[in-house]
Coordinates of C-alpha atoms and ligand atoms in Angstrom, one line a residue:
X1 CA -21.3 -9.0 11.7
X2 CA -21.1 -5.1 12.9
X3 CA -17.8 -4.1 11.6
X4 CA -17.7 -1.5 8.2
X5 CA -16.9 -3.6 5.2
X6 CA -13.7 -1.9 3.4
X7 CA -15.4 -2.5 -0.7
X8 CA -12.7 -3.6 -2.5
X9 CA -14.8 -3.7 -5.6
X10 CA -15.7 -0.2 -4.9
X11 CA -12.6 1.2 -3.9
X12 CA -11.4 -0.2 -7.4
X13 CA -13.9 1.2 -9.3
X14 CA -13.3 4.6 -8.2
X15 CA -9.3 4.1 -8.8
X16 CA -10.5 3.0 -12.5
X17 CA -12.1 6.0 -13.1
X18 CA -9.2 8.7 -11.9
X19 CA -6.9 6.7 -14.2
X20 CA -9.6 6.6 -17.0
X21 CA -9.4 10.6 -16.4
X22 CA -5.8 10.4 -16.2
X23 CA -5.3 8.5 -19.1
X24 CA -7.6 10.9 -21.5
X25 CA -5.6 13.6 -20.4
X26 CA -2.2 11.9 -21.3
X27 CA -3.3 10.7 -24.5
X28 CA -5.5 13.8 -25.4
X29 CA -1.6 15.6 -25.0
X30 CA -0.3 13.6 -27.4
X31 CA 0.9 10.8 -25.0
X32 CA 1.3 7.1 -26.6
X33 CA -1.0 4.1 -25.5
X34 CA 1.2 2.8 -21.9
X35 CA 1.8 -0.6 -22.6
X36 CA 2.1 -3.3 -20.1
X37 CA 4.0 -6.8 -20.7
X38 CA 3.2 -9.8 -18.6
X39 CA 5.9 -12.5 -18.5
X40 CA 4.6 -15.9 -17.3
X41 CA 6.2 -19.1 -16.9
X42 CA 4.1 -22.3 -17.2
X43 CA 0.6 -22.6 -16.6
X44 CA 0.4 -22.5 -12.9
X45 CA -3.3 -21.5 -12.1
X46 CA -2.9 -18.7 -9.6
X47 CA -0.2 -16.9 -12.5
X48 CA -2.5 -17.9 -14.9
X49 CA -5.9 -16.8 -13.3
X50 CA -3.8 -12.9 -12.2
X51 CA -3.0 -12.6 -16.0
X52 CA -6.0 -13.4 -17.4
X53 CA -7.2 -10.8 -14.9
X54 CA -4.9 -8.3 -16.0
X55 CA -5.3 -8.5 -19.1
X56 CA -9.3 -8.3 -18.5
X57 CA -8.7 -5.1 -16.7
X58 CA -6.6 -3.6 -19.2
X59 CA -9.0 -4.2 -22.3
X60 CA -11.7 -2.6 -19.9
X61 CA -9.5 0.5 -19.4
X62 CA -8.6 0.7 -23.3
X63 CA -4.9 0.4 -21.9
X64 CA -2.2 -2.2 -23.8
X65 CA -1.4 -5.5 -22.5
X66 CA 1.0 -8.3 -23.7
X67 CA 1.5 -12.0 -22.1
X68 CA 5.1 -13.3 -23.2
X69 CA 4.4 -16.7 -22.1
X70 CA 7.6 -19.1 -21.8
X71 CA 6.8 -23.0 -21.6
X72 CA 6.5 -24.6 -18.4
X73 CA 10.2 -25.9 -19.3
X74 CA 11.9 -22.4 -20.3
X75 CA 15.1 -21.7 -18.9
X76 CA 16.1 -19.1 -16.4
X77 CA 18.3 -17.9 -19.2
X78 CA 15.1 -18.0 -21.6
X79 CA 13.6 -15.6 -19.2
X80 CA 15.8 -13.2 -18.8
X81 CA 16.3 -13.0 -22.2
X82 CA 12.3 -12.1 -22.7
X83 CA 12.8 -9.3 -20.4
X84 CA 16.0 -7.4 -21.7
X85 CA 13.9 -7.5 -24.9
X86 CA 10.8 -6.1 -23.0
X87 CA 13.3 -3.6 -21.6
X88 CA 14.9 -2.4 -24.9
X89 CA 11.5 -2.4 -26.5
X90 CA 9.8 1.2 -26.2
X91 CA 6.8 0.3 -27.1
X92 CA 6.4 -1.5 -23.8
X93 CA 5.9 0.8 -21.1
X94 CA 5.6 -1.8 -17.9
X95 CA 7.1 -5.0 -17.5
X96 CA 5.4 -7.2 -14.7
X97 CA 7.2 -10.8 -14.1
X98 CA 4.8 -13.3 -12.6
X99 CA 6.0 -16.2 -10.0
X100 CA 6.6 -19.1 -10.4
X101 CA 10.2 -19.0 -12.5
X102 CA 12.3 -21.7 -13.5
X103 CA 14.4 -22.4 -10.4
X104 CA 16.7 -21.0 -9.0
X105 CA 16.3 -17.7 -10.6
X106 CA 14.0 -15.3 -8.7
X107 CA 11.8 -13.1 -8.3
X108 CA 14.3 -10.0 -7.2
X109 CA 17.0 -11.7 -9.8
X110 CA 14.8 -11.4 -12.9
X111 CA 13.1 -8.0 -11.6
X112 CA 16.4 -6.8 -11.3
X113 CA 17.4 -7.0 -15.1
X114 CA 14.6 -5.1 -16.5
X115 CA 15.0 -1.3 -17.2
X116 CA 14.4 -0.2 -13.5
X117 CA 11.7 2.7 -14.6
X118 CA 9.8 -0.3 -16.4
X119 CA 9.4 -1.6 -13.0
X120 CA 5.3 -1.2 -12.2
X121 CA 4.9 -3.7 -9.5
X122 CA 8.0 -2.0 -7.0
X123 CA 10.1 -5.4 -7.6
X124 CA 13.5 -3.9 -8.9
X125 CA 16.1 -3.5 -6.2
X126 CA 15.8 0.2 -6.3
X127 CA 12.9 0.6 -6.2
X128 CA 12.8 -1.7 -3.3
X129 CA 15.5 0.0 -2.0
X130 CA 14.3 3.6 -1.8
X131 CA 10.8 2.5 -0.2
X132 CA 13.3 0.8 2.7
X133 CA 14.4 4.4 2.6
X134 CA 11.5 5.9 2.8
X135 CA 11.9 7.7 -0.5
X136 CA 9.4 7.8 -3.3
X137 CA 9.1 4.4 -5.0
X138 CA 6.8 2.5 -6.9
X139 CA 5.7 0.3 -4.3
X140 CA 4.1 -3.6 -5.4
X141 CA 0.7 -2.7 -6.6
X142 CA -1.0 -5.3 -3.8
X143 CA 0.2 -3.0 -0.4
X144 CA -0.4 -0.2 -2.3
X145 CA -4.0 -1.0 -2.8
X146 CA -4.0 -1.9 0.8
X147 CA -3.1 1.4 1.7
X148 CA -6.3 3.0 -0.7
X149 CA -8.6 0.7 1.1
X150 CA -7.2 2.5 4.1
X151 CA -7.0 6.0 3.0
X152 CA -10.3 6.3 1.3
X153 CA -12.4 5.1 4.3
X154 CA -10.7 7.8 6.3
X155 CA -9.0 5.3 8.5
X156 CA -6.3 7.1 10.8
X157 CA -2.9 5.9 10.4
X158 CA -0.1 8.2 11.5
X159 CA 0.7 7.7 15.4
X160 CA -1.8 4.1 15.6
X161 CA -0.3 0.5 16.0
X162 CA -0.5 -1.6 13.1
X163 CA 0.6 -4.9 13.2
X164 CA 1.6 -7.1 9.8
X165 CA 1.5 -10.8 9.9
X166 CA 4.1 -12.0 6.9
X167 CA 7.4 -10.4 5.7
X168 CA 6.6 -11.6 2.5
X169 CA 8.4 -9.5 0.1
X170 CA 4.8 -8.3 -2.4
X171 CA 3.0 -8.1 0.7
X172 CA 3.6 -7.9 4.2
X173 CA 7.6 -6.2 3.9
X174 CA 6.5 -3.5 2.0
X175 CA 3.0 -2.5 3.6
X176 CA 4.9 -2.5 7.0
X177 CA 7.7 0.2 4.9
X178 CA 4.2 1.8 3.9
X179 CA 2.5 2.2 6.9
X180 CA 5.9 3.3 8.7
X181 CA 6.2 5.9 5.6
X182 CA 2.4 7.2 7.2
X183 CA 3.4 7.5 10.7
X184 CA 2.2 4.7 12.0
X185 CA 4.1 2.9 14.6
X186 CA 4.7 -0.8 13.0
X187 CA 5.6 -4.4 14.2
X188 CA 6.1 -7.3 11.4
X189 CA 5.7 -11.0 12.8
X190 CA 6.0 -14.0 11.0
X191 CA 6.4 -17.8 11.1
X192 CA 8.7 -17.7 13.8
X193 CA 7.0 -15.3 16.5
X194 CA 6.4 -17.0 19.0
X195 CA 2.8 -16.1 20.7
X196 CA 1.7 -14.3 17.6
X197 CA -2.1 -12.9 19.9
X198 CA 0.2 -11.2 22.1
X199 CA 1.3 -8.9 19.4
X200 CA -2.2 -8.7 17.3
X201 CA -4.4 -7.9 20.0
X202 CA -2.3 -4.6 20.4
X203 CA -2.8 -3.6 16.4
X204 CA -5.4 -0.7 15.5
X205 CA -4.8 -1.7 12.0
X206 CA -4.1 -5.6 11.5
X207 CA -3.0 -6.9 8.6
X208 CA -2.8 -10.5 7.6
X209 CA -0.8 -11.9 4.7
X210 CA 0.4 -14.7 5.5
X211 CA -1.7 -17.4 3.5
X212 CA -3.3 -19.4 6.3
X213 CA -6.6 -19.6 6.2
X214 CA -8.4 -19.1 9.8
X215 CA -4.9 -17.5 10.8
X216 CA -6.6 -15.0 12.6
X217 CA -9.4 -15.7 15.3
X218 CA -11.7 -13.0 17.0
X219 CA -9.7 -13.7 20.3
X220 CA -6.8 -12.4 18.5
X221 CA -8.4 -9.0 17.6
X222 CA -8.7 -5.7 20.0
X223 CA -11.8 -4.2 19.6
X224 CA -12.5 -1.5 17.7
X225 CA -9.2 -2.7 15.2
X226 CA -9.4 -2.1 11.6
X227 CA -8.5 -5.6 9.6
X228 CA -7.3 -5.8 5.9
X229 CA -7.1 -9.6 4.5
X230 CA -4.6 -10.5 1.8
X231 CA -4.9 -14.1 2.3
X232 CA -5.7 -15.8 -0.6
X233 CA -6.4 -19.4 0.1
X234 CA -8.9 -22.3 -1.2
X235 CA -10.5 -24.6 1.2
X236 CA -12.9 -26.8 0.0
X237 CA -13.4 -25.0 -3.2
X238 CA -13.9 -21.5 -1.6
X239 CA -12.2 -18.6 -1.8
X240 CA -11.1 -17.4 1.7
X241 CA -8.8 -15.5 3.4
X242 CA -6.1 -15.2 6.4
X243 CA -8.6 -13.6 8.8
X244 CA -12.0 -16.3 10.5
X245 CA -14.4 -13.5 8.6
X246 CA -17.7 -14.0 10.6
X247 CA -16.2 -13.9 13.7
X248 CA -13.8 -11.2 13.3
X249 CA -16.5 -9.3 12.1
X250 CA -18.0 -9.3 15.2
X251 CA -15.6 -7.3 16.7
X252 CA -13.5 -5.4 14.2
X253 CA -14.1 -1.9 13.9
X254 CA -13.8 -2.2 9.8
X255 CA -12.6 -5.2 7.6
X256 CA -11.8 -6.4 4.2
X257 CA -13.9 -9.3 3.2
X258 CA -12.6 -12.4 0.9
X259 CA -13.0 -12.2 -2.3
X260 CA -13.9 -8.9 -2.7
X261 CA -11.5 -6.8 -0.2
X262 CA -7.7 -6.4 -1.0
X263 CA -7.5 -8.2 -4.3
X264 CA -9.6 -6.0 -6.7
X265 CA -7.8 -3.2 -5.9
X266 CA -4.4 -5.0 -6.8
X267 CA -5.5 -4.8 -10.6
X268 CA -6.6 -1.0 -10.1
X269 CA -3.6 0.1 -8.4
X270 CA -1.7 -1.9 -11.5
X271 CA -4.1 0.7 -14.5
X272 CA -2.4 3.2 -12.3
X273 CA 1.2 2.4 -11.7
X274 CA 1.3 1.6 -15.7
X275 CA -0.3 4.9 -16.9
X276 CA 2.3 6.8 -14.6
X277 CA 5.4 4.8 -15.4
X278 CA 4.3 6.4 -19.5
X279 CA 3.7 9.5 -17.8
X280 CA 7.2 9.8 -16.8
X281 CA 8.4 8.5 -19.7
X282 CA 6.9 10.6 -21.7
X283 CA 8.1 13.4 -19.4
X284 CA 11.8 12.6 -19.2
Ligands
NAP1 P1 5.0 -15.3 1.3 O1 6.0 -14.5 0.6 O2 5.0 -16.8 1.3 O3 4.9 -14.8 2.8 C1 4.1 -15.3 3.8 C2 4.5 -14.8 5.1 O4 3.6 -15.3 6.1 C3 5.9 -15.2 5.5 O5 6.6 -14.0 6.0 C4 5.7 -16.2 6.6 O6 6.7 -16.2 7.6 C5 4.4 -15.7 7.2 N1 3.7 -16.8 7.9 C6 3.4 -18.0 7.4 N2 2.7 -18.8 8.3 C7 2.6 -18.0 9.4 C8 2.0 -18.2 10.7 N3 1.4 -19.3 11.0 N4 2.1 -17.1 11.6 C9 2.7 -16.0 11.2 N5 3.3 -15.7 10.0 C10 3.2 -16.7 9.1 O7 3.5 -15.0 0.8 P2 3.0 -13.6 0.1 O8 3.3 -13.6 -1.4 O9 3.4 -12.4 0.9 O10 1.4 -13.8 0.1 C11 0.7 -13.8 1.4 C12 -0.7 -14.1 1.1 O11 -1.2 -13.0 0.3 C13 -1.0 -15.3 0.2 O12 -2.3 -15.9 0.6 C14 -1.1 -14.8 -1.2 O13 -1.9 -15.6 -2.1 C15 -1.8 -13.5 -0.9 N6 -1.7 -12.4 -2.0 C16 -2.7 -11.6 -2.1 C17 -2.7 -10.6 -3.1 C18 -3.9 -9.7 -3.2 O14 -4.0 -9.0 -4.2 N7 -4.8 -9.7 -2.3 C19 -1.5 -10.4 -3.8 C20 -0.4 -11.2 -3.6 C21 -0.5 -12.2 -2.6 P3 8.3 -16.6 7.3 O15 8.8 -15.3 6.6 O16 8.8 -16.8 8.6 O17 8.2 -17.8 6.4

């Protein structure tokens, strides 16, 4: 393996301590303790495992965190209920809506009914709206983070090609909007582009969030590219991601590694977004 490993775990860290900094400041002006509030539905493990992670991070950052949790059987009504009452409630700063929900309400449908500057994870449709615009949003916490792995290893991005691989709308959609909103000249593909190698091996900075593991093969890589992972995937009890690591590795100029790349910094990025959200608050 000769790529650079992008440290997740350390570009985290260091995003944990500005907001611990940030946060002393706030509350040393007389700023309340920002509050988030989780809402999950059910007990699926990969909602249950991110809160439990939340609300791990949060106790380690002395910041608030709720979990509303709605039985596996609550109603989409139910739901929305919980977060107008999250919304009207001022001692709740953030409101962050975990998938899955009660079919066939969704993801946009309940983001959209929460007080939009409650929004932390860019999942109201203005916020998602004025990052299509290119305006300053809060952006979903994950892209962002991808975008700090970027940044702080001094990887170029204005005027390079960077190629996403999903449209998904917490990943891949809004790192493309991003990464255009950095210069960088972008093409999205997704399940339906047809010889997808044709269009990675032109990316300086490839991105794969699509959740298939092995997605991406070393043939499928220029050299010298910069690859982030979101992939998220379990194969035979493992943790892996989107992109064949070891080979990749071997010809990447720098890459995330799974776990330990893209997803710590989601949680980081999340301290963050939440102790700004009371920041402005506070300010307005
Ligand atoms: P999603 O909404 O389901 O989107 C997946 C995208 O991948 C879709 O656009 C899909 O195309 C595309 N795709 C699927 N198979 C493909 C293929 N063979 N070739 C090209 N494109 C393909 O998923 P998501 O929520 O964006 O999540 C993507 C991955 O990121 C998952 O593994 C998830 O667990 C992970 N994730 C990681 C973090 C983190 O913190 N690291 C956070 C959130 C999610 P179509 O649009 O055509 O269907």
């Amino acid at each position: 393996m000769t790529a650079r490993l992008l440290d997740g775990r350390a570009v985290a860290r260091a995003i944990r301590e500005e907001v611990a900094a940030d946060l002393a400041d706030f509350r040393a002006a007389g700023g309340p303790l920002p509050r988030l509030a989780v809402v999950q539905v059910g007990e699926d493990p990969a909602a249950a495992a991110y809160t439990r992670s939340i609300v791990r991070s949060f106790e380690g950052a002395g910041l608030a965190c709720t979990v509303e949790r709605l039985p596996a059987d609550g109603t989409a009504s139910s739901v929305l209920e919980t977060i107008r009452r999250l919304s009207d409630d001022p001692a709740v700063h953030g409101i962050l809506v975990q998938s899955p929900l009660p079919g066939p309400l969704t993801l946009a449908e309940a983001a959209a009914t929460m007080a939009a500057e409650k929004d932390v994870d860019g999942a109201h449709p203005l916020n998602v709206g004025l990052l299509a615009l290119g305006r300053p949003a809060v952006a979903p916490c994950t892209p962002v983070g991808g975008l700090e792995l970027l940044l702080r290893a001094e990887i170029p991005i204005a005027g390079r090609h960077a190629v996403v691989v999903g449209r998904g709308p917490t990943v891949g959609r809004p790192l493309a909007l991003l990464l255009l909103g950095l210069d960088a000249t972008v093409t999205v593909c997704h399940s339906r582009t047809p010889d997808l190698a044709s269009f990675t091996r032109e990316a300086d900075i490839l991105v794969a969030a699509a959740g298939r593991p092995g997605l991406i093969r070393a043939a499928m890589v220029k050299s010298g590219a910069t690859v982030l992972d979101f992939g998220v995937n379990e194969v035979d009890g493992q943790l892996v991601g989107d992109v064949a690591f070891n080979e990749v590795g071997e010809v990447a100029d720098a890459i995330t590694p799974v776990p330990g790349g893209t997803g710590p910094v989601t949680n980081a990025v999340l301290l963050r977004q939440v102790v700004q959200v009371a920041r402005r608050r506070t300010a307005g």
